[in-house]
mmCIF file of C-alpha atoms and ligand atoms in Angstrom:
data_model
loop_
_atom_site.group_PDB
_atom_site.id
_atom_site.type_symbol
_atom_site.label_atom_id
_atom_site.label_comp_id
_atom_site.label_asym_id
_atom_site.label_seq_id
_atom_site.Cartn_x
_atom_site.Cartn_y
_atom_site.Cartn_z
ATOM 1 C CA MET A 19 -0.205 -0.053 0.326
ATOM 2 C CA THR A 20 1.446 2.922 -0.761
ATOM 3 C CA SER A 21 2.316 5.734 1.827
ATOM 4 C CA ILE A 22 0.841 9.637 2.440
ATOM 5 C CA VAL A 23 5.118 10.100 2.781
ATOM 6 C CA ASN A 24 5.633 9.169 -0.873
ATOM 7 C CA GLU A 25 7.582 11.323 -2.937
ATOM 8 C CA ASN A 26 4.886 11.944 -5.745
ATOM 9 C CA PRO A 27 1.805 10.618 -3.368
ATOM 10 C CA VAL A 28 -1.746 10.042 -5.347
ATOM 11 C CA PHE A 29 -4.419 11.405 -2.815
ATOM 12 C CA VAL A 30 -7.303 12.327 -5.537
ATOM 13 C CA GLY A 31 -9.031 9.334 -8.119
ATOM 14 C CA ILE A 32 -11.118 10.183 -10.920
ATOM 15 C CA ILE A 33 -13.760 7.553 -11.745
ATOM 16 C CA GLY A 34 -15.197 8.436 -15.486
ATOM 17 C CA GLY A 35 -18.872 7.563 -16.070
ATOM 18 C CA SER A 36 -20.408 7.221 -19.647
ATOM 19 C CA GLY A 37 -18.862 9.477 -22.022
ATOM 20 C CA LEU A 38 -15.757 10.496 -19.876
ATOM 21 C CA TYR A 39 -13.343 7.578 -20.959
ATOM 22 C CA HIS A 40 -9.870 10.408 -20.227
ATOM 23 C CA LEU A 41 -9.105 13.341 -19.107
ATOM 24 C CA ASP A 42 -7.100 16.503 -20.597
ATOM 25 C CA ASN A 43 -4.438 18.460 -19.995
ATOM 26 C CA LEU A 44 -2.601 15.419 -18.453
ATOM 27 C CA THR A 45 1.046 14.011 -18.398
ATOM 28 C CA PHE A 46 0.794 10.202 -19.350
ATOM 29 C CA VAL A 47 3.681 9.079 -16.169
ATOM 30 C CA LYS A 48 2.293 4.937 -16.279
ATOM 31 C CA THR A 49 -1.302 2.871 -16.081
ATOM 32 C CA VAL A 50 -1.352 0.217 -13.378
ATOM 33 C CA ASN A 51 -3.618 -2.689 -13.199
ATOM 34 C CA PRO A 52 -3.288 -3.892 -9.731
ATOM 35 C CA GLU A 53 -4.909 -7.406 -8.734
ATOM 36 C CA THR A 54 -7.260 -6.975 -5.978
ATOM 37 C CA PRO A 55 -8.540 -9.554 -3.704
ATOM 38 C CA TRP A 56 -11.690 -8.539 -5.636
ATOM 39 C CA GLY A 57 -10.191 -9.386 -9.258
ATOM 40 C CA PHE A 58 -9.260 -6.418 -11.227
ATOM 41 C CA PRO A 59 -10.585 -3.203 -11.927
ATOM 42 C CA SER A 60 -12.143 -2.198 -14.394
ATOM 43 C CA SER A 61 -9.962 -0.569 -16.746
ATOM 44 C CA PRO A 62 -6.409 -0.233 -15.933
ATOM 45 C CA ILE A 63 -6.104 3.006 -13.736
ATOM 46 C CA THR A 64 -4.287 5.889 -15.872
ATOM 47 C CA ILE A 65 -1.705 7.535 -13.267
ATOM 48 C CA ALA A 66 -1.358 11.215 -14.856
ATOM 49 C CA SER A 67 0.111 14.390 -13.788
ATOM 50 C CA LEU A 68 -1.002 17.722 -13.569
ATOM 51 C CA PRO A 69 0.854 20.587 -15.165
ATOM 52 C CA SER A 70 2.125 21.343 -11.331
ATOM 53 C CA GLY A 71 3.034 17.705 -10.966
ATOM 54 C CA THR A 72 -0.098 17.082 -8.698
ATOM 55 C CA GLN A 73 -0.596 13.372 -9.994
ATOM 56 C CA VAL A 74 -4.187 11.646 -10.274
ATOM 57 C CA ALA A 75 -5.423 8.519 -10.854
ATOM 58 C CA PHE A 76 -8.036 7.943 -13.793
ATOM 59 C CA LEU A 77 -10.453 4.853 -13.928
ATOM 60 C CA ALA A 78 -13.279 4.502 -16.395
ATOM 61 C CA ARG A 79 -16.036 3.165 -15.131
ATOM 62 C CA HIS A 80 -17.329 0.709 -18.104
ATOM 63 C CA GLY A 81 -13.116 -0.024 -19.341
ATOM 64 C CA THR A 82 -12.012 2.413 -21.907
ATOM 65 C CA GLY A 83 -14.299 0.636 -24.716
ATOM 66 C CA HIS A 84 -17.279 1.146 -22.676
ATOM 67 C CA THR A 85 -17.446 -2.367 -22.448
ATOM 68 C CA ILE A 86 -18.651 -3.133 -19.136
ATOM 69 C CA GLN A 87 -22.837 -3.592 -18.353
ATOM 70 C CA PRO A 88 -24.050 -1.055 -15.326
ATOM 71 C CA SER A 89 -24.946 -4.209 -13.308
ATOM 72 C CA ALA A 90 -21.230 -5.793 -14.116
ATOM 73 C CA VAL A 91 -19.027 -2.830 -13.134
ATOM 74 C CA PRO A 92 -16.479 -4.732 -10.790
ATOM 75 C CA SER A 93 -17.246 -1.538 -8.079
ATOM 76 C CA ARG A 94 -14.940 -3.519 -5.250
ATOM 77 C CA ALA A 95 -11.894 -3.902 -7.533
ATOM 78 C CA ASN A 96 -12.417 -0.232 -8.370
ATOM 79 C CA ILE A 97 -12.592 1.409 -5.260
ATOM 80 C CA ALA A 98 -9.695 -0.993 -3.661
ATOM 81 C CA ALA A 99 -7.394 -0.608 -6.387
ATOM 82 C CA LEU A 100 -7.564 2.817 -5.978
ATOM 83 C CA LYS A 101 -7.178 3.145 -1.932
ATOM 84 C CA SER A 102 -4.239 0.593 -2.540
ATOM 85 C CA LEU A 103 -1.939 3.338 -5.016
ATOM 86 C CA GLY A 104 -2.933 5.830 -2.155
ATOM 87 C CA VAL A 105 -6.397 7.161 -3.591
ATOM 88 C CA ARG A 106 -8.321 9.186 0.107
ATOM 89 C CA ALA A 107 -10.646 10.893 -2.315
ATOM 90 C CA ILE A 108 -12.958 10.089 -5.027
ATOM 91 C CA LEU A 109 -14.640 12.711 -7.661
ATOM 92 C CA ALA A 110 -16.927 10.019 -9.141
ATOM 93 C CA PHE A 111 -18.689 11.725 -12.738
ATOM 94 C CA SER A 112 -22.060 10.237 -13.653
ATOM 95 C CA ALA A 113 -24.348 10.306 -16.818
ATOM 96 C CA VAL A 114 -27.574 10.475 -15.241
ATOM 97 C CA GLY A 115 -31.283 11.265 -16.108
ATOM 98 C CA SER A 116 -33.172 13.980 -14.660
ATOM 99 C CA LEU A 117 -36.970 13.265 -11.943
ATOM 100 C CA ARG A 118 -37.430 16.896 -12.453
ATOM 101 C CA GLU A 119 -37.950 19.833 -15.101
ATOM 102 C CA GLU A 120 -35.704 22.274 -13.335
ATOM 103 C CA ILE A 121 -32.685 20.156 -13.714
ATOM 104 C CA ALA A 122 -32.725 20.212 -17.616
ATOM 105 C CA PRO A 123 -30.096 17.784 -20.045
ATOM 106 C CA GLY A 124 -26.751 19.274 -19.837
ATOM 107 C CA THR A 125 -27.165 20.174 -16.096
ATOM 108 C CA PHE A 126 -24.888 19.461 -13.347
ATOM 109 C CA VAL A 127 -25.391 18.411 -9.966
ATOM 110 C CA LEU A 128 -24.058 17.402 -6.294
ATOM 111 C CA PRO A 129 -26.676 15.041 -4.941
ATOM 112 C CA ALA A 130 -26.550 14.769 -1.501
ATOM 113 C CA GLN A 131 -28.919 11.270 -1.267
ATOM 114 C CA ILE A 132 -29.528 7.928 -2.594
ATOM 115 C CA ILE A 133 -32.421 5.615 -2.998
ATOM 116 C CA ASP A 134 -31.541 2.680 -3.989
ATOM 117 C CA ARG A 135 -33.349 0.537 -6.466
ATOM 118 C CA THR A 136 -30.926 -1.676 -7.604
ATOM 119 C CA LYS A 137 -31.411 -5.502 -7.388
ATOM 120 C CA GLY A 138 -29.025 -7.455 -4.853
ATOM 121 C CA VAL A 139 -27.319 -8.351 -7.959
ATOM 122 C CA ARG A 140 -24.350 -6.435 -7.795
ATOM 123 C CA PRO A 141 -22.009 -7.488 -4.262
ATOM 124 C CA VAL A 142 -22.306 -4.265 -2.308
ATOM 125 C CA SER A 143 -19.366 -5.164 0.458
ATOM 126 C CA PHE A 144 -16.030 -5.588 1.375
ATOM 127 C CA PHE A 145 -17.160 -8.236 4.113
ATOM 128 C CA GLU A 146 -19.121 -10.136 1.778
ATOM 129 C CA GLY A 147 -18.142 -13.964 1.622
ATOM 130 C CA THR A 148 -15.818 -13.206 4.656
ATOM 131 C CA GLY A 149 -16.494 -13.937 8.612
ATOM 132 C CA ILE A 150 -16.588 -10.547 9.306
ATOM 133 C CA VAL A 151 -20.011 -8.638 9.916
ATOM 134 C CA ALA A 152 -19.604 -4.558 9.771
ATOM 135 C CA HIS A 153 -22.227 -2.031 9.167
ATOM 136 C CA ALA A 154 -21.140 1.103 8.147
ATOM 137 C CA SER A 155 -22.812 4.961 8.336
ATOM 138 C CA PHE A 156 -24.359 5.472 5.604
ATOM 139 C CA GLY A 157 -27.081 7.999 6.552
ATOM 140 C CA ASP A 158 -25.094 10.934 4.276
ATOM 141 C CA PRO A 159 -24.081 8.251 1.500
ATOM 142 C CA PHE A 160 -21.850 11.185 -0.450
ATOM 143 C CA SER A 161 -18.723 13.128 1.181
ATOM 144 C CA MET A 162 -20.588 16.721 2.609
ATOM 145 C CA ARG A 163 -17.617 17.766 3.773
ATOM 146 C CA LEU A 164 -15.968 16.965 0.314
ATOM 147 C CA VAL A 165 -19.503 18.059 -1.665
ATOM 148 C CA ASN A 166 -19.146 21.270 0.224
ATOM 149 C CA TRP A 167 -16.035 22.249 -0.547
ATOM 150 C CA LEU A 168 -16.510 21.275 -4.314
ATOM 151 C CA GLU A 169 -19.394 23.403 -4.827
ATOM 152 C CA PRO A 170 -18.155 26.729 -5.316
ATOM 153 C CA ARG A 171 -15.145 25.543 -7.156
ATOM 154 C CA VAL A 172 -17.419 23.404 -9.556
ATOM 155 C CA ARG A 173 -19.951 26.714 -9.773
ATOM 156 C CA LYS A 174 -16.441 29.191 -10.864
ATOM 157 C CA ALA A 175 -15.184 26.233 -13.334
ATOM 158 C CA ILE A 176 -18.705 26.007 -15.101
ATOM 159 C CA GLU A 177 -19.147 29.844 -15.347
ATOM 160 C CA ALA A 178 -15.872 30.297 -16.483
ATOM 161 C CA GLU A 179 -16.496 28.095 -19.510
ATOM 162 C CA GLY A 180 -19.700 30.363 -20.258
ATOM 163 C CA ARG A 181 -21.836 27.979 -21.501
ATOM 164 C CA GLY A 182 -24.980 28.744 -19.073
ATOM 165 C CA VAL A 183 -24.116 25.374 -17.603
ATOM 166 C CA GLN A 184 -26.469 25.170 -14.531
ATOM 167 C CA LEU A 185 -25.193 23.636 -10.878
ATOM 168 C CA PHE A 186 -27.466 22.395 -8.312
ATOM 169 C CA THR A 187 -27.108 20.718 -5.191
ATOM 170 C CA GLY A 188 -28.907 18.788 -2.129
ATOM 171 C CA LYS A 189 -30.383 16.223 -4.413
ATOM 172 C CA THR A 190 -31.500 13.033 -4.594
ATOM 173 C CA ILE A 191 -30.235 10.156 -7.025
ATOM 174 C CA VAL A 192 -31.833 6.864 -7.709
ATOM 175 C CA ALA A 193 -29.546 4.140 -8.342
ATOM 176 C CA MET A 194 -31.776 1.457 -11.090
ATOM 177 C CA GLU A 195 -30.249 -1.737 -11.734
ATOM 178 C CA GLY A 196 -30.807 -1.311 -15.842
ATOM 179 C CA PRO A 197 -29.149 -2.027 -18.581
ATOM 180 C CA GLN A 198 -32.879 -0.933 -19.645
ATOM 181 C CA PHE A 199 -34.256 2.469 -18.927
ATOM 182 C CA SER A 200 -37.324 3.134 -16.357
ATOM 183 C CA THR A 201 -40.738 2.623 -17.695
ATOM 184 C CA ARG A 202 -42.836 5.868 -17.054
ATOM 185 C CA ALA A 203 -44.682 4.218 -13.646
ATOM 186 C CA GLU A 204 -41.275 3.512 -12.301
ATOM 187 C CA SER A 205 -40.466 6.951 -13.641
ATOM 188 C CA LEU A 206 -43.136 8.949 -12.020
ATOM 189 C CA MET A 207 -43.106 6.887 -8.501
ATOM 190 C CA TYR A 208 -39.635 7.849 -8.399
ATOM 191 C CA ARG A 209 -40.646 11.375 -8.436
ATOM 192 C CA GLN A 210 -43.024 10.280 -6.067
ATOM 193 C CA TRP A 211 -40.795 9.146 -3.427
ATOM 194 C CA GLY A 212 -38.478 12.359 -3.842
ATOM 195 C CA GLY A 213 -35.947 11.320 -6.530
ATOM 196 C CA ASP A 214 -34.482 14.321 -8.677
ATOM 197 C CA LEU A 215 -32.057 12.210 -10.944
ATOM 198 C CA ILE A 216 -31.307 8.370 -11.844
ATOM 199 C CA ASN A 217 -28.475 6.306 -12.885
ATOM 200 C CA MET A 218 -27.048 2.588 -12.537
ATOM 201 C CA SER A 219 -23.764 3.186 -10.768
ATOM 202 C CA ALA A 220 -24.041 5.637 -7.692
ATOM 203 C CA LEU A 221 -24.577 2.134 -6.041
ATOM 204 C CA PRO A 222 -22.496 0.016 -4.329
ATOM 205 C CA GLU A 223 -19.737 2.845 -5.606
ATOM 206 C CA ALA A 224 -20.260 5.304 -2.660
ATOM 207 C CA LYS A 225 -21.213 2.181 -0.034
ATOM 208 C CA LEU A 226 -17.712 0.828 -1.021
ATOM 209 C CA ALA A 227 -16.106 4.095 -0.853
ATOM 210 C CA ARG A 228 -17.544 4.190 2.504
ATOM 211 C CA GLU A 229 -16.172 1.316 3.362
ATOM 212 C CA ALA A 230 -12.800 1.574 2.700
ATOM 213 C CA GLU A 231 -13.123 5.171 4.196
ATOM 214 C CA LEU A 232 -12.527 7.270 1.281
ATOM 215 C CA SER A 233 -13.621 10.589 0.803
ATOM 216 C CA TYR A 234 -16.189 10.494 -2.468
ATOM 217 C CA ALA A 235 -18.222 13.071 -4.200
ATOM 218 C CA LEU A 236 -20.479 12.320 -7.394
ATOM 219 C CA ILE A 237 -20.561 14.694 -10.024
ATOM 220 C CA ALA A 238 -23.769 14.142 -11.763
ATOM 221 C CA THR A 239 -24.214 15.535 -15.344
ATOM 222 C CA ALA A 240 -28.205 15.328 -16.851
ATOM 223 C CA THR A 241 -27.877 13.637 -20.362
ATOM 224 C CA ASP A 242 -32.197 13.243 -20.327
ATOM 225 C CA TYR A 243 -35.273 13.921 -18.461
ATOM 226 C CA ASP A 244 -36.188 9.475 -17.942
ATOM 227 C CA ALA A 245 -39.654 8.838 -18.851
ATOM 228 C CA TRP A 246 -41.706 10.714 -16.135
ATOM 229 C CA ARG A 247 -42.649 13.443 -19.243
ATOM 230 C CA PRO A 248 -46.185 12.935 -20.269
ATOM 231 C CA HIS A 249 -46.654 14.157 -23.096
ATOM 232 C CA THR A 250 -42.564 13.845 -24.832
ATOM 233 C CA GLY A 251 -40.735 10.625 -25.531
ATOM 234 C CA THR A 252 -38.933 8.590 -23.113
ATOM 235 C CA VAL A 253 -35.285 8.726 -22.173
ATOM 236 C CA THR A 254 -33.213 6.913 -25.615
ATOM 237 C CA ALA A 255 -29.842 5.719 -25.394
ATOM 238 C CA ALA A 256 -29.707 8.242 -28.796
ATOM 239 C CA GLU A 257 -31.085 10.794 -26.610
ATOM 240 C CA VAL A 258 -28.382 10.484 -24.096
ATOM 241 C CA MET A 259 -25.721 10.696 -26.319
ATOM 242 C CA LYS A 260 -26.638 14.117 -27.698
ATOM 243 C CA THR A 261 -26.160 15.576 -24.168
ATOM 244 C CA LEU A 262 -22.913 13.227 -23.699
ATOM 245 C CA HIS A 263 -20.052 14.671 -25.269
ATOM 246 C CA ALA A 264 -20.405 18.091 -24.196
ATOM 247 C CA ASN A 265 -21.190 17.008 -20.437
ATOM 248 C CA ALA A 266 -17.829 14.900 -21.079
ATOM 249 C CA SER A 267 -16.224 18.342 -21.900
ATOM 250 C CA THR A 268 -17.806 20.383 -19.154
ATOM 251 C CA SER A 269 -16.665 17.504 -16.824
ATOM 252 C CA ARG A 270 -12.768 17.553 -18.106
ATOM 253 C CA LEU A 271 -12.782 21.550 -17.779
ATOM 254 C CA ILE A 272 -14.492 20.584 -14.064
ATOM 255 C CA ALA A 273 -11.322 18.547 -13.748
ATOM 256 C CA ALA A 274 -8.470 20.581 -14.210
ATOM 257 C CA THR A 275 -9.741 23.284 -12.898
ATOM 258 C CA ILE A 276 -10.062 21.733 -9.322
ATOM 259 C CA LEU A 277 -7.830 18.885 -9.013
ATOM 260 C CA ASP A 278 -4.767 20.846 -8.092
ATOM 261 C CA GLU A 279 -6.728 22.330 -5.370
ATOM 262 C CA LEU A 280 -8.192 18.937 -3.556
ATOM 263 C CA HIS A 281 -4.776 17.901 -3.664
ATOM 264 C CA ALA A 282 -3.612 20.064 -1.774
ATOM 265 C CA ALA A 283 -6.806 20.303 0.664
ATOM 266 C CA VAL A 284 -6.548 16.336 1.000
ATOM 267 C CA SER A 285 -2.847 16.510 1.548
ATOM 268 C CA GLN A 286 -2.761 19.437 3.559
ATOM 269 C CA ALA A 287 -2.064 17.659 6.562
ATOM 270 C CA ALA A 288 0.548 15.152 5.369
ATOM 271 C CA ALA A 289 3.213 17.416 5.895
ATOM 272 C CA ALA A 290 1.775 18.562 9.273
ATOM 273 C CA GLY A 291 2.589 15.234 11.459
ATOM 274 C CA GLY A 292 -0.144 13.004 9.795
ATOM 275 C CA GLU A 293 -2.983 14.510 11.059
ATOM 276 C CA VAL A 294 -6.695 13.632 9.303
ATOM 277 C CA PRO A 295 -7.062 16.539 7.064
ATOM 278 C CA GLU A 296 -10.883 18.957 7.130
ATOM 279 C CA ILE A 297 -12.211 17.513 3.782
ATOM 280 C CA LEU A 298 -11.999 13.678 4.755
ATOM 281 C CA SER A 299 -12.278 13.550 8.794
ATOM 282 C CA GLU A 300 -16.060 12.314 8.342
ATOM 283 C CA GLU A 301 -14.734 9.003 6.594
ATOM 284 C CA VAL A 302 -11.257 8.650 8.076
ATOM 285 C CA GLY A 303 -11.941 6.592 11.439
ATOM 286 C CA SER A 304 -15.458 5.546 10.288
ATOM 287 C CA MET A 305 -15.256 2.181 9.909
ATOM 288 C CA LYS A 306 -13.142 1.905 13.789
ATOM 289 C CA PHE A 307 -16.607 1.025 15.400
ATOM 290 C CA SER A 308 -18.372 -0.548 12.720
ATOM 291 C CA ILE A 309 -16.516 -3.910 13.275
ATOM 292 C CA MET A 310 -18.740 -6.102 14.639
ATOM 293 C CA SER A 311 -16.775 -9.555 14.589
ATOM 294 C CA ARG A 312 -14.863 -10.423 18.020
ATOM 295 C CA PRO A 313 -10.951 -9.728 16.793
ATOM 296 C CA ASP A 314 -10.248 -13.840 18.040
ATOM 297 C CA LYS A 315 -13.380 -15.032 15.969
ATOM 298 C CA GLN A 316 -11.699 -13.361 13.042
ATOM 299 C CA ASP A 317 -10.292 -15.576 10.288
ATOM 300 C CA PRO A 318 -7.082 -14.479 9.470
ATOM 301 C CA ALA A 319 -7.510 -15.246 5.364
ATOM 302 C CA ASP A 320 -11.041 -12.526 6.029
ATOM 303 C CA ARG A 321 -7.878 -10.488 7.809
ATOM 304 C CA LYS A 322 -5.781 -10.616 4.903
ATOM 305 C CA LYS A 323 -7.741 -10.032 2.278
ATOM 306 C CA LEU A 324 -9.737 -7.483 4.836
ATOM 307 C CA ALA A 325 -6.130 -5.643 5.120
ATOM 308 C CA TYR A 326 -5.701 -4.792 1.238
ATOM 309 C CA VAL A 327 -8.626 -2.191 1.515
ATOM 310 C CA LEU A 328 -8.812 -1.373 5.249
ATOM 311 C CA PRO A 329 -5.051 -1.970 6.377
ATOM 312 C CA GLU A 330 -5.770 0.641 9.836
ATOM 313 C CA TYR A 331 -7.755 -2.162 11.009
ATOM 314 C CA PHE A 332 -6.784 -5.723 9.636
ATOM 315 C CA SER A 333 -3.314 -5.703 8.153
ATOM 316 C CA GLY A 334 -2.078 -6.524 12.505
ATOM 317 C CA GLU A 335 -2.179 -9.586 14.579
ATOM 318 C CA GLU A 336 -5.633 -10.017 15.887
ATOM 319 C CA ALA A 337 -6.162 -8.716 18.993
HETATM 320 C C1 LIG B 18 -25.483 5.720 -21.063
HETATM 321 S S1 LIG B 18 -26.721 5.593 -20.225
HETATM 322 C C2 LIG B 18 -26.692 4.500 -18.789
HETATM 323 C C3 LIG B 18 -25.411 4.686 -18.298
HETATM 324 O O1 LIG B 18 -24.936 5.757 -17.919
HETATM 325 C C4 LIG B 18 -24.861 6.248 -16.600
HETATM 326 O O2 LIG B 18 -23.313 5.449 -16.630
HETATM 327 P P1 LIG B 18 -21.983 6.511 -15.484
HETATM 328 O O3 LIG B 18 -23.127 6.556 -14.574
HETATM 329 O O4 LIG B 18 -21.011 5.179 -15.521
HETATM 330 O O5 LIG B 18 -22.135 7.537 -16.291
HETATM 331 C C5 LIG B 18 -25.923 5.377 -15.870
HETATM 332 O O6 LIG B 18 -25.504 4.894 -14.541
HETATM 333 C C6 LIG B 18 -26.140 3.600 -17.194
HETATM 334 O O7 LIG B 18 -24.965 3.252 -16.701
HETATM 335 N N1 ADE B 19 -32.387 8.091 -17.506
HETATM 336 C C1 ADE B 19 -31.370 7.332 -17.406
HETATM 337 N N2 ADE B 19 -31.742 5.751 -16.051
HETATM 338 C C2 ADE B 19 -30.762 5.624 -15.890
HETATM 339 N N3 ADE B 19 -29.361 5.652 -16.526
HETATM 340 C C3 ADE B 19 -29.395 6.925 -16.493
HETATM 341 N N4 ADE B 19 -28.257 7.626 -17.213
HETATM 342 C C4 ADE B 19 -27.848 8.751 -17.916
HETATM 343 N N5 ADE B 19 -29.788 8.384 -18.094
HETATM 344 C C5 ADE B 19 -30.665 7.521 -17.340
#
């Protein structure tokens, strides 16, 4: 595991969604493809440096050629691989449908809540398949410190772009199974439930980031109005494609504008004796009291597996 005192630490990971398979203005350093206890990530991870020399890690959620179904994204391997590189904060981009008139295609949103409509076919926990039980807190599924930090910076970046892209915060995203889009009845139901956006990838990604004690924020980019509008057609992939390109270019601009400062905010305390930086403080240490299984009942093989993602609690001898 790469440590915080590395010469060129990679503290920030970016997960690119549909349409966002690479970033701009970065100098390629290398690709890495760590085999984790949960397999390989969706694609080799690109380590690249910003003009300042800051290095970041980029991972394409569906693979670089978009070959992985939403239900088959190896989210455990993705999150574990990023953590193994030293990543502490993840900016995840996602193409989403809108469930609200005011969130027009082309709008960017930093959601605050998730409604789970996945169907139990995705592994959702690093603890699954082990004899160690843990219950992560997930009431606030995104890292609100990170989201609040992002809001003014993302707003500034999109204003500077000058295309009139709007930004919303505090919204609720429905994470559905797919790969088919929703029916009109489902879409209307999600609105009644309080959903504002819909995608197929917020979960289990956000849950796994929480279990790994990583700060995680989603930058949701609206591509369509889903299926709830009475007098218009329902979402099609062709509709999504119309906005995907422009959204990806705004996403790249956002990344280029904020990554240096985010890296600095995440590393701010490293030099000052290893205190936990403010922006990470909700997540770091959050699993400490989530682990229910008595240490003397924990199988060493399970501990070894979990140490890959939570060395903080599992790398030593059992207590
Ligand atoms: C291309 S439309 C449906 C597809 O797009 C979103 O992907 P991502 O979240 O990776 O941007 C959505 O979640 C679906 O997987
Ligand atoms: N309408 C929609 N439903 C689910 N995922 C999406 N991704 C983009 N648009 C979507």
